[in-house]
Amino acid sequence: MPELPEVEVTRRGIAHLVGRRIAGVTVRERRLRWSIPESISALAGRTVRSVSRRGKYLLIDCGAGHLIVHLGMSGSLRLVAPQTLPQKHDHVDVAFGASILRLRDPRRFGALLWTEGPPESHPLLRHLGVEPLSREFDERRLHALARGRRVAIKQLLMNARSVVGVGNIYASEALFLAGIRPRTPARRLSLERCARLVAAVKQTLRAAIRAGGSSLRDFVGSDGELGSFQTRYHVYDRAKLPCRRCKAPIQRIVQGQRASYYCPNCQT
DNA sequence: CTGGTCACCTGGAAGC
DNA sequence: TGCTTCCAGGTGACCA
């Protein structure tokens, strides 16, 4: 689930918590990627000041500090009615009187941390790269990032120190739109191809946010449970199926232990 | 610095 | 039916 679009949709879904007071915090399972700090029970009585996002991290400003939330591979946040029984992997509740913000994460690769300093200086955020939907992410920036790098362009795209938020699905999708093979060494990309790729990344992420946003209301971080519509992927998870554009069979390869998909005809 | 591999954890699907 | 194997949206830690 959670690449940048899913996190952004989640952020929008909980933005209306701004100004609301936290009644209490319940932790049922502390062992996520890192142990949830005891200090988060001090949140009770605090008011949410803002909800923002940096890469795949959600930042909830609570006045005295920030909650840092990462959804890992399988995490989701949802708003439920106060009497809703927690299910097996519902690890944390942040209660708001009228509703509960509930963190679910079956694989427990996610994180829930607390920081009192500026969140951008937190060790997990300090080295993050450019936001793909920002103006700063343009062809010159990507070209500079790729300069001299022998790594495959797909892996560069997925490296959060270069560009944040682009995960395994949207990396394959954006490369298809740009007509670039995932194994292309980053340093081989011309400024022109960088421009195509930048446009493709932005287009892919924006379309996914729109798709997610259309299906979610005050329920957030859908697992597809609310019939959230599945984006129609061009190549992702379509090994051997015909390319939607040219009918050639989609190839599946492995890069850095992750599956990549591309059309050998449309992508060069 | 760069690039490559491993590990963390659970559940669902495919294979036998 | 039941057991085994593989695979999954992320990313920090560690190695050469």
PDB file of C-alpha atoms (C1' of nucleotides) in Angstrom:
ATOM      1  CA  MET A   1       0.000   0.000   0.000  1.00  0.00           C
ATOM      2  CA  PRO A   2       1.867   2.924   1.263  1.00  0.00           C
ATOM      3  CA  GLU A   3       3.887   4.845  -1.228  1.00  0.00           C
ATOM      4  CA  LEU A   4       3.665   8.614  -1.350  1.00  0.00           C
ATOM      5  CA  PRO A   5       0.112   8.753  -2.757  1.00  0.00           C
ATOM      6  CA  GLU A   6      -1.310   6.508  -0.049  1.00  0.00           C
ATOM      7  CA  VAL A   7       0.444   8.491   2.656  1.00  0.00           C
ATOM      8  CA  GLU A   8      -0.776  11.749   1.149  1.00  0.00           C
ATOM      9  CA  VAL A   9      -4.342  10.455   0.954  1.00  0.00           C
ATOM     10  CA  THR A  10      -4.027   9.417   4.574  1.00  0.00           C
ATOM     11  CA  ARG A  11      -2.734  12.865   5.501  1.00  0.00           C
ATOM     12  CA  ARG A  12      -5.701  14.506   3.853  1.00  0.00           C
ATOM     13  CA  GLY A  13      -8.032  12.077   5.545  1.00  0.00           C
ATOM     14  CA  ILE A  14      -6.842  13.041   9.000  1.00  0.00           C
ATOM     15  CA  ALA A  15      -6.233  16.743   8.349  1.00  0.00           C
ATOM     16  CA  HIS A  16      -9.545  17.581  10.000  1.00  0.00           C
ATOM     17  CA  LEU A  17      -8.097  16.423  13.330  1.00  0.00           C
ATOM     18  CA  VAL A  18      -6.300  19.762  13.500  1.00  0.00           C
ATOM     19  CA  GLY A  19      -7.622  21.666  16.500  1.00  0.00           C
ATOM     20  CA  ARG A  20      -8.958  18.530  18.180  1.00  0.00           C
ATOM     21  CA  ARG A  21      -7.798  17.433  21.613  1.00  0.00           C
ATOM     22  CA  ILE A  22      -6.248  14.035  22.246  1.00  0.00           C
ATOM     23  CA  ALA A  23      -8.146  12.280  25.015  1.00  0.00           C
ATOM     24  CA  GLY A  24      -5.717   9.410  25.415  1.00  0.00           C
ATOM     25  CA  VAL A  25      -3.403   6.940  23.770  1.00  0.00           C
ATOM     26  CA  THR A  26      -3.636   3.140  23.962  1.00  0.00           C
ATOM     27  CA  VAL A  27      -0.746   0.972  22.824  1.00  0.00           C
ATOM     28  CA  ARG A  28      -1.598  -2.724  22.467  1.00  0.00           C
ATOM     29  CA  GLU A  29       1.598  -3.742  20.703  1.00  0.00           C
ATOM     30  CA  ARG A  30       4.700  -1.643  21.119  1.00  0.00           C
ATOM     31  CA  ARG A  31       7.019  -3.708  18.914  1.00  0.00           C
ATOM     32  CA  LEU A  32       6.896  -2.090  15.525  1.00  0.00           C
ATOM     33  CA  ARG A  33      10.091  -1.556  13.550  1.00  0.00           C
ATOM     34  CA  TRP A  34      11.261   0.354  16.591  1.00  0.00           C
ATOM     35  CA  SER A  35       9.610   0.129  19.938  1.00  0.00           C
ATOM     36  CA  ILE A  36       6.948   2.791  20.369  1.00  0.00           C
ATOM     37  CA  PRO A  37       8.315   5.144  23.055  1.00  0.00           C
ATOM     38  CA  GLU A  38       6.574   5.335  26.421  1.00  0.00           C
ATOM     39  CA  SER A  39       6.619   9.084  26.044  1.00  0.00           C
ATOM     40  CA  ILE A  40       3.716   9.065  23.632  1.00  0.00           C
ATOM     41  CA  SER A  41       1.220   8.594  26.455  1.00  0.00           C
ATOM     42  CA  ALA A  42       2.132  12.175  27.372  1.00  0.00           C
ATOM     43  CA  LEU A  43       0.077  13.140  24.338  1.00  0.00           C
ATOM     44  CA  ALA A  44      -3.136  13.030  26.345  1.00  0.00           C
ATOM     45  CA  GLY A  45      -4.503  16.533  26.654  1.00  0.00           C
ATOM     46  CA  ARG A  46      -2.527  17.877  23.714  1.00  0.00           C
ATOM     47  CA  THR A  47      -4.151  19.485  20.720  1.00  0.00           C
ATOM     48  CA  VAL A  48      -3.253  18.624  17.145  1.00  0.00           C
ATOM     49  CA  ARG A  49      -1.706  21.675  15.505  1.00  0.00           C
ATOM     50  CA  SER A  50      -1.064  20.356  12.017  1.00  0.00           C
ATOM     51  CA  VAL A  51      -0.702  17.198   9.972  1.00  0.00           C
ATOM     52  CA  SER A  52       1.992  17.214   7.328  1.00  0.00           C
ATOM     53  CA  ARG A  53       3.996  14.778   5.261  1.00  0.00           C
ATOM     54  CA  ARG A  54       7.653  14.392   4.351  1.00  0.00           C
ATOM     55  CA  GLY A  55       8.241  11.583   1.912  1.00  0.00           C
ATOM     56  CA  LYS A  56       6.393   8.599   3.330  1.00  0.00           C
ATOM     57  CA  TYR A  57       6.437   9.982   6.859  1.00  0.00           C
ATOM     58  CA  LEU A  58       3.374  11.574   8.412  1.00  0.00           C
ATOM     59  CA  LEU A  59       4.131  14.317  10.897  1.00  0.00           C
ATOM     60  CA  ILE A  60       1.525  15.209  13.469  1.00  0.00           C
ATOM     61  CA  ASP A  61       2.347  18.394  15.319  1.00  0.00           C
ATOM     62  CA  CYS A  62       1.059  18.155  18.871  1.00  0.00           C
ATOM     63  CA  GLY A  63       2.511  21.382  20.234  1.00  0.00           C
ATOM     64  CA  ALA A  64       5.133  19.940  22.544  1.00  0.00           C
ATOM     65  CA  GLY A  65       6.519  17.763  19.766  1.00  0.00           C
ATOM     66  CA  HIS A  66       5.703  15.753  16.690  1.00  0.00           C
ATOM     67  CA  LEU A  67       4.380  12.281  16.205  1.00  0.00           C
ATOM     68  CA  ILE A  68       6.260  10.634  13.356  1.00  0.00           C
ATOM     69  CA  VAL A  69       4.281   7.887  11.647  1.00  0.00           C
ATOM     70  CA  HIS A  70       5.557   5.529   8.985  1.00  0.00           C
ATOM     71  CA  LEU A  71       3.255   2.887   7.552  1.00  0.00           C
ATOM     72  CA  GLY A  72       5.951   0.477   6.426  1.00  0.00           C
ATOM     73  CA  MET A  73       4.735  -2.168   3.989  1.00  0.00           C
ATOM     74  CA  SER A  74       1.373  -2.973   5.468  1.00  0.00           C
ATOM     75  CA  GLY A  75       0.358  -0.135   7.753  1.00  0.00           C
ATOM     76  CA  SER A  76      -2.803   1.912   7.626  1.00  0.00           C
ATOM     77  CA  LEU A  77      -4.436   4.591   9.702  1.00  0.00           C
ATOM     78  CA  ARG A  78      -8.166   4.818   9.968  1.00  0.00           C
ATOM     79  CA  LEU A  79     -10.757   6.713  11.915  1.00  0.00           C
ATOM     80  CA  VAL A  80     -13.229   4.537  13.730  1.00  0.00           C
ATOM     81  CA  ALA A  81     -16.150   5.090  16.104  1.00  0.00           C
ATOM     82  CA  PRO A  82     -15.152   4.961  19.797  1.00  0.00           C
ATOM     83  CA  GLN A  83     -16.755   1.606  20.541  1.00  0.00           C
ATOM     84  CA  THR A  84     -15.213  -0.201  17.564  1.00  0.00           C
ATOM     85  CA  LEU A  85     -13.413  -3.333  18.755  1.00  0.00           C
ATOM     86  CA  PRO A  86      -9.750  -3.498  17.808  1.00  0.00           C
ATOM     87  CA  GLN A  87      -8.790  -6.324  15.488  1.00  0.00           C
ATOM     88  CA  LYS A  88      -5.755  -8.522  15.503  1.00  0.00           C
ATOM     89  CA  HIS A  89      -3.160  -6.080  14.175  1.00  0.00           C
ATOM     90  CA  ASP A  90      -4.616  -2.838  15.491  1.00  0.00           C
ATOM     91  CA  HIS A  91      -1.641  -1.803  17.587  1.00  0.00           C
ATOM     92  CA  VAL A  92      -2.336   1.780  18.627  1.00  0.00           C
ATOM     93  CA  ASP A  93      -5.331   4.017  19.283  1.00  0.00           C
ATOM     94  CA  VAL A  94      -5.192   7.769  19.583  1.00  0.00           C
ATOM     95  CA  ALA A  95      -8.555   8.693  21.058  1.00  0.00           C
ATOM     96  CA  PHE A  96     -10.276  11.973  20.186  1.00  0.00           C
ATOM     97  CA  GLY A  97     -13.533  11.790  22.099  1.00  0.00           C
ATOM     98  CA  ALA A  98     -15.707  11.607  19.005  1.00  0.00           C
ATOM     99  CA  SER A  99     -13.499   9.127  17.178  1.00  0.00           C
ATOM    100  CA  ILE A 100     -10.383   7.038  17.385  1.00  0.00           C
ATOM    101  CA  LEU A 101      -7.382   7.245  15.087  1.00  0.00           C
ATOM    102  CA  ARG A 102      -6.305   3.609  14.827  1.00  0.00           C
ATOM    103  CA  LEU A 103      -2.984   2.286  13.537  1.00  0.00           C
ATOM    104  CA  ARG A 104      -3.035  -1.156  11.969  1.00  0.00           C
ATOM    105  CA  ASP A 105       0.123  -2.849  10.738  1.00  0.00           C
ATOM    106  CA  PRO A 106       0.172  -6.641  10.294  1.00  0.00           C
ATOM    107  CA  ARG A 107       3.827  -6.880   9.319  1.00  0.00           C
ATOM    108  CA  ARG A 108       4.977  -4.339  11.902  1.00  0.00           C
ATOM    109  CA  PHE A 109       7.475  -2.733   9.540  1.00  0.00           C
ATOM    110  CA  GLY A 110       5.992   0.644  10.349  1.00  0.00           C
ATOM    111  CA  ALA A 111       6.980   3.086  13.034  1.00  0.00           C
ATOM    112  CA  LEU A 112       5.403   5.446  15.529  1.00  0.00           C
ATOM    113  CA  LEU A 113       7.913   7.807  17.087  1.00  0.00           C
ATOM    114  CA  TRP A 114       7.929  11.019  19.064  1.00  0.00           C
ATOM    115  CA  THR A 115      10.330  13.879  18.654  1.00  0.00           C
ATOM    116  CA  GLU A 116      10.539  17.162  20.480  1.00  0.00           C
ATOM    117  CA  GLY A 117      12.960  18.816  18.087  1.00  0.00           C
ATOM    118  CA  PRO A 118      12.268  19.961  14.538  1.00  0.00           C
ATOM    119  CA  PRO A 119      11.135  16.812  12.717  1.00  0.00           C
ATOM    120  CA  GLU A 120      13.258  17.562   9.649  1.00  0.00           C
ATOM    121  CA  SER A 121      16.328  17.138  11.873  1.00  0.00           C
ATOM    122  CA  HIS A 122      15.259  13.737  13.138  1.00  0.00           C
ATOM    123  CA  PRO A 123      17.772  11.032  12.132  1.00  0.00           C
ATOM    124  CA  LEU A 124      15.135   9.305  10.008  1.00  0.00           C
ATOM    125  CA  LEU A 125      14.259  12.468   8.089  1.00  0.00           C
ATOM    126  CA  ARG A 126      17.526  14.339   8.015  1.00  0.00           C
ATOM    127  CA  HIS A 127      18.916  12.743   4.864  1.00  0.00           C
ATOM    128  CA  LEU A 128      15.742  12.617   2.831  1.00  0.00           C
ATOM    129  CA  GLY A 129      15.887  13.767  -0.767  1.00  0.00           C
ATOM    130  CA  VAL A 130      13.704  15.990  -2.881  1.00  0.00           C
ATOM    131  CA  GLU A 131       9.892  15.899  -2.787  1.00  0.00           C
ATOM    132  CA  PRO A 132       8.815  14.616  -6.205  1.00  0.00           C
ATOM    133  CA  LEU A 133       5.746  16.851  -6.397  1.00  0.00           C
ATOM    134  CA  SER A 134       7.674  19.997  -5.576  1.00  0.00           C
ATOM    135  CA  ARG A 135       9.050  22.537  -8.045  1.00  0.00           C
ATOM    136  CA  GLU A 136      12.570  21.628  -6.968  1.00  0.00           C
ATOM    137  CA  PHE A 137      12.145  18.257  -8.608  1.00  0.00           C
ATOM    138  CA  ASP A 138      12.810  19.151 -12.211  1.00  0.00           C
ATOM    139  CA  GLU A 139      14.935  17.734 -15.018  1.00  0.00           C
ATOM    140  CA  ARG A 140      18.075  19.576 -13.908  1.00  0.00           C
ATOM    141  CA  ARG A 141      17.736  18.255 -10.388  1.00  0.00           C
ATOM    142  CA  LEU A 142      17.241  14.679 -11.516  1.00  0.00           C
ATOM    143  CA  HIS A 143      20.079  14.970 -13.995  1.00  0.00           C
ATOM    144  CA  ALA A 144      22.357  16.234 -11.225  1.00  0.00           C
ATOM    145  CA  LEU A 145      21.285  13.397  -8.921  1.00  0.00           C
ATOM    146  CA  ALA A 146      21.981  10.846 -11.639  1.00  0.00           C
ATOM    147  CA  ARG A 147      25.326  12.288 -12.619  1.00  0.00           C
ATOM    148  CA  GLY A 148      28.129   9.761 -12.311  1.00  0.00           C
ATOM    149  CA  ARG A 149      25.850   7.157 -10.739  1.00  0.00           C
ATOM    150  CA  ARG A 150      26.192   3.629 -12.072  1.00  0.00           C
ATOM    151  CA  VAL A 151      23.104   2.459 -10.212  1.00  0.00           C
ATOM    152  CA  ALA A 152      20.007   1.566 -12.242  1.00  0.00           C
ATOM    153  CA  ILE A 153      17.588   4.449 -12.667  1.00  0.00           C
ATOM    154  CA  LYS A 154      14.776   2.544 -10.977  1.00  0.00           C
ATOM    155  CA  GLN A 155      16.866   2.054  -7.870  1.00  0.00           C
ATOM    156  CA  LEU A 156      17.914   5.685  -7.858  1.00  0.00           C
ATOM    157  CA  LEU A 157      14.265   6.685  -8.111  1.00  0.00           C
ATOM    158  CA  MET A 158      13.388   4.454  -5.162  1.00  0.00           C
ATOM    159  CA  ASN A 159      16.248   5.663  -3.004  1.00  0.00           C
ATOM    160  CA  ALA A 160      14.775   8.114  -0.494  1.00  0.00           C
ATOM    161  CA  ARG A 161      18.090   9.928  -0.237  1.00  0.00           C
ATOM    162  CA  SER A 162      17.614  10.988  -3.839  1.00  0.00           C
ATOM    163  CA  VAL A 163      13.864  11.319  -4.239  1.00  0.00           C
ATOM    164  CA  VAL A 164      11.315  10.561  -1.541  1.00  0.00           C
ATOM    165  CA  GLY A 165       8.016   8.741  -1.818  1.00  0.00           C
ATOM    166  CA  VAL A 166       8.514   6.748  -5.011  1.00  0.00           C
ATOM    167  CA  GLY A 167       8.087   3.094  -4.152  1.00  0.00           C
ATOM    168  CA  ASN A 168       8.211  -0.110  -6.107  1.00  0.00           C
ATOM    169  CA  ILE A 169       4.882   0.208  -7.904  1.00  0.00           C
ATOM    170  CA  TYR A 170       5.086   3.810  -9.028  1.00  0.00           C
ATOM    171  CA  ALA A 171       8.747   3.519  -9.991  1.00  0.00           C
ATOM    172  CA  SER A 172       7.850   0.860 -12.563  1.00  0.00           C
ATOM    173  CA  GLU A 173       4.801   2.813 -13.684  1.00  0.00           C
ATOM    174  CA  ALA A 174       6.645   6.100 -14.107  1.00  0.00           C
ATOM    175  CA  LEU A 175       9.457   4.454 -16.076  1.00  0.00           C
ATOM    176  CA  PHE A 176       6.884   2.951 -18.409  1.00  0.00           C
ATOM    177  CA  LEU A 177       5.291   6.340 -19.007  1.00  0.00           C
ATOM    178  CA  ALA A 178       8.701   7.848 -19.660  1.00  0.00           C
ATOM    179  CA  GLY A 179       9.702   5.030 -22.026  1.00  0.00           C
ATOM    180  CA  ILE A 180      12.834   4.205 -20.022  1.00  0.00           C
ATOM    181  CA  ARG A 181      13.986   0.702 -19.069  1.00  0.00           C
ATOM    182  CA  PRO A 182      14.406   0.211 -15.333  1.00  0.00           C
ATOM    183  CA  ARG A 183      17.962  -1.132 -15.667  1.00  0.00           C
ATOM    184  CA  THR A 184      19.294   1.926 -17.476  1.00  0.00           C
ATOM    185  CA  PRO A 185      22.313   3.226 -15.566  1.00  0.00           C
ATOM    186  CA  ALA A 186      21.301   6.541 -14.027  1.00  0.00           C
ATOM    187  CA  ARG A 187      24.292   8.399 -15.462  1.00  0.00           C
ATOM    188  CA  ARG A 188      23.314   7.438 -18.992  1.00  0.00           C
ATOM    189  CA  LEU A 189      20.109   9.497 -18.932  1.00  0.00           C
ATOM    190  CA  SER A 190      20.170  12.617 -21.052  1.00  0.00           C
ATOM    191  CA  LEU A 191      18.659  15.831 -19.735  1.00  0.00           C
ATOM    192  CA  GLU A 192      15.801  15.240 -22.140  1.00  0.00           C
ATOM    193  CA  ARG A 193      15.038  11.797 -20.772  1.00  0.00           C
ATOM    194  CA  CYS A 194      15.289  13.198 -17.245  1.00  0.00           C
ATOM    195  CA  ALA A 195      12.630  15.715 -18.209  1.00  0.00           C
ATOM    196  CA  ARG A 196      10.360  12.929 -19.445  1.00  0.00           C
ATOM    197  CA  LEU A 197      10.925  10.953 -16.288  1.00  0.00           C
ATOM    198  CA  VAL A 198      10.265  13.884 -13.976  1.00  0.00           C
ATOM    199  CA  ALA A 199       6.998  14.550 -15.773  1.00  0.00           C
ATOM    200  CA  ALA A 200       6.084  10.866 -15.620  1.00  0.00           C
ATOM    201  CA  VAL A 201       6.781  10.622 -11.880  1.00  0.00           C
ATOM    202  CA  LYS A 202       4.652  13.658 -11.125  1.00  0.00           C
ATOM    203  CA  GLN A 203       1.846  12.470 -13.364  1.00  0.00           C
ATOM    204  CA  THR A 204       1.869   8.974 -11.867  1.00  0.00           C
ATOM    205  CA  LEU A 205       1.827  10.200  -8.270  1.00  0.00           C
ATOM    206  CA  ARG A 206      -0.836  12.820  -8.892  1.00  0.00           C
ATOM    207  CA  ALA A 207      -3.098  10.346 -10.646  1.00  0.00           C
ATOM    208  CA  ALA A 208      -2.736   7.898  -7.766  1.00  0.00           C
ATOM    209  CA  ILE A 209      -3.543  10.574  -5.194  1.00  0.00           C
ATOM    210  CA  ARG A 210      -6.621  11.520  -7.173  1.00  0.00           C
ATOM    211  CA  ALA A 211      -7.723   7.901  -7.398  1.00  0.00           C
ATOM    212  CA  GLY A 212      -7.238   7.325  -3.679  1.00  0.00           C
ATOM    213  CA  GLY A 213      -8.796  10.596  -2.720  1.00  0.00           C
ATOM    214  CA  SER A 214     -11.916   9.915  -4.679  1.00  0.00           C
ATOM    215  CA  SER A 215     -12.687   6.765  -2.760  1.00  0.00           C
ATOM    216  CA  LEU A 216     -11.886   7.887   0.775  1.00  0.00           C
ATOM    217  CA  ARG A 217     -13.761  10.228   3.033  1.00  0.00           C
ATOM    218  CA  ASP A 218     -13.089  10.283   6.747  1.00  0.00           C
ATOM    219  CA  PHE A 219     -11.857   6.779   6.498  1.00  0.00           C
ATOM    220  CA  VAL A 220      -8.206   6.871   5.586  1.00  0.00           C
ATOM    221  CA  GLY A 221      -5.376   4.646   4.511  1.00  0.00           C
ATOM    222  CA  SER A 222      -7.615   2.199   2.749  1.00  0.00           C
ATOM    223  CA  ASP A 223      -6.538  -1.389   2.291  1.00  0.00           C
ATOM    224  CA  GLY A 224      -8.997  -1.491  -0.523  1.00  0.00           C
ATOM    225  CA  GLU A 225     -11.612  -2.375   2.041  1.00  0.00           C
ATOM    226  CA  LEU A 226     -13.892   0.464   1.141  1.00  0.00           C
ATOM    227  CA  GLY A 227     -13.844  -0.461  -2.490  1.00  0.00           C
ATOM    228  CA  SER A 228     -11.122   2.079  -3.046  1.00  0.00           C
ATOM    229  CA  PHE A 229     -10.526   1.860  -6.692  1.00  0.00           C
ATOM    230  CA  GLN A 230      -7.462   0.056  -7.837  1.00  0.00           C
ATOM    231  CA  THR A 231      -5.356   2.082 -10.192  1.00  0.00           C
ATOM    232  CA  ARG A 232      -5.096   0.350 -13.536  1.00  0.00           C
ATOM    233  CA  TYR A 233      -1.420  -0.396 -13.707  1.00  0.00           C
ATOM    234  CA  HIS A 234       0.362  -0.261 -17.040  1.00  0.00           C
ATOM    235  CA  VAL A 235       3.101  -2.729 -16.127  1.00  0.00           C
ATOM    236  CA  TYR A 236       3.233  -3.432 -12.398  1.00  0.00           C
ATOM    237  CA  ASP A 237       2.330  -7.042 -11.583  1.00  0.00           C
ATOM    238  CA  ARG A 238       1.618  -7.758 -15.246  1.00  0.00           C
ATOM    239  CA  ALA A 239       4.411 -10.221 -16.057  1.00  0.00           C
ATOM    240  CA  LYS A 240       3.734 -11.992 -19.373  1.00  0.00           C
ATOM    241  CA  LEU A 241       0.511 -10.077 -19.918  1.00  0.00           C
ATOM    242  CA  PRO A 242       0.245  -7.970 -23.075  1.00  0.00           C
ATOM    243  CA  CYS A 243       1.404  -4.374 -22.865  1.00  0.00           C
ATOM    244  CA  ARG A 244      -1.656  -2.140 -22.850  1.00  0.00           C
ATOM    245  CA  ARG A 245      -0.043   0.032 -25.502  1.00  0.00           C
ATOM    246  CA  CYS A 246       1.669  -2.390 -27.908  1.00  0.00           C
ATOM    247  CA  LYS A 247       0.617  -5.917 -26.803  1.00  0.00           C
ATOM    248  CA  ALA A 248       4.185  -7.131 -26.286  1.00  0.00           C
ATOM    249  CA  PRO A 249       4.481  -9.323 -23.176  1.00  0.00           C
ATOM    250  CA  ILE A 250       5.504  -7.417 -20.064  1.00  0.00           C
ATOM    251  CA  GLN A 251       8.856  -8.500 -18.614  1.00  0.00           C
ATOM    252  CA  ARG A 252       9.514  -9.109 -14.956  1.00  0.00           C
ATOM    253  CA  ILE A 253      13.057  -8.710 -13.663  1.00  0.00           C
ATOM    254  CA  VAL A 254      14.526  -8.411 -10.182  1.00  0.00           C
ATOM    255  CA  GLN A 255      16.590  -5.435  -9.080  1.00  0.00           C
ATOM    256  CA  GLY A 256      17.865  -5.131  -5.550  1.00  0.00           C
ATOM    257  CA  GLN A 257      15.573  -7.964  -4.520  1.00  0.00           C
ATOM    258  CA  ARG A 258      12.514  -6.099  -5.773  1.00  0.00           C
ATOM    259  CA  ALA A 259      10.431  -7.003  -8.797  1.00  0.00           C
ATOM    260  CA  SER A 260      10.495  -4.581 -11.701  1.00  0.00           C
ATOM    261  CA  TYR A 261       8.183  -4.679 -14.693  1.00  0.00           C
ATOM    262  CA  TYR A 262       8.605  -3.110 -18.093  1.00  0.00           C
ATOM    263  CA  CYS A 263       7.591  -3.353 -21.695  1.00  0.00           C
ATOM    264  CA  PRO A 264      10.615  -4.352 -23.817  1.00  0.00           C
ATOM    265  CA  ASN A 265       9.040  -2.657 -26.804  1.00  0.00           C
ATOM    266  CA  CYS A 266       7.802   0.649 -25.351  1.00  0.00           C
ATOM    267  CA  GLN A 267      10.774   1.164 -23.052  1.00  0.00           C
ATOM    268  CA  THR A 268      14.334   1.573 -24.287  1.00  0.00           C
TER     269      THR A 268
ATOM    270  C1'  DC B   1      31.424   7.986  -0.944  1.00  0.00           C
ATOM    271  C1'  DT B   2      29.116   3.874  -3.825  1.00  0.00           C
ATOM    272  C1'  DG B   3      26.793  -0.307  -4.585  1.00  0.00           C
ATOM    273  C1'  DG B   4      25.135  -4.709  -2.944  1.00  0.00           C
ATOM    274  C1'  DT B   5      22.954  -7.837   0.525  1.00  0.00           C
ATOM    275  C1'  DC B   6      20.404  -8.986   4.715  1.00  0.00           C
ATOM    276  C1'  DA B   7      17.034  -8.490   8.112  1.00  0.00           C
ATOM    277  C1'  DC B   8      12.767  -7.324  10.302  1.00  0.00           C
ATOM    278  C1'  DC B   9       7.358  -9.709  10.345  1.00  0.00           C
ATOM    279  C1'  DT B  10       2.847 -11.657   8.954  1.00  0.00           C
ATOM    280  C1'  DG B  11      -0.407 -13.462   5.699  1.00  0.00           C
ATOM    281  C1'  DG B  12      -2.074 -14.896   1.284  1.00  0.00           C
ATOM    282  C1'  DA B  13      -1.452 -17.482  -2.857  1.00  0.00           C
ATOM    283  C1'  DA B  14       0.569 -21.029  -5.382  1.00  0.00           C
ATOM    284  C1'  DG B  15       2.620 -25.617  -5.605  1.00  0.00           C
ATOM    285  C1'  DC B  16       2.758 -30.441  -4.305  1.00  0.00           C
TER     286       DC B  16
ATOM    287  C1'  DT C   1      -7.124 -31.124   3.086  1.00  0.00           C
ATOM    288  C1'  DG C   2      -2.676 -29.917   4.712  1.00  0.00           C
ATOM    289  C1'  DC C   3       2.004 -28.829   4.444  1.00  0.00           C
ATOM    290  C1'  DT C   4       5.761 -26.097   2.167  1.00  0.00           C
ATOM    291  C1'  DT C   5       7.489 -22.430  -0.442  1.00  0.00           C
ATOM    292  C1'  DC C   6       7.390 -18.039  -2.339  1.00  0.00           C
ATOM    293  C1'  DC C   7       6.169 -13.390  -2.524  1.00  0.00           C
ATOM    294  C1'  DA C   8       4.538  -8.750  -0.915  1.00  0.00           C
ATOM    295  C1'  DG C   9       3.609  -1.595  -1.259  1.00  0.00           C
ATOM    296  C1'  DG C  10       9.948  -0.116   2.991  1.00  0.00           C
ATOM    297  C1'  DT C  11      14.280   0.943   4.563  1.00  0.00           C
ATOM    298  C1'  DG C  12      18.103   0.884   8.175  1.00  0.00           C
ATOM    299  C1'  DA C  13      22.288  -1.688   9.077  1.00  0.00           C
ATOM    300  C1'  DC C  14      26.134  -3.708   7.528  1.00  0.00           C
ATOM    301  C1'  DC C  15      29.686  -5.244   4.281  1.00  0.00           C
ATOM    302  C1'  DA C  16      33.424  -4.800   0.588  1.00  0.00           C
TER     303       DA C  16
END
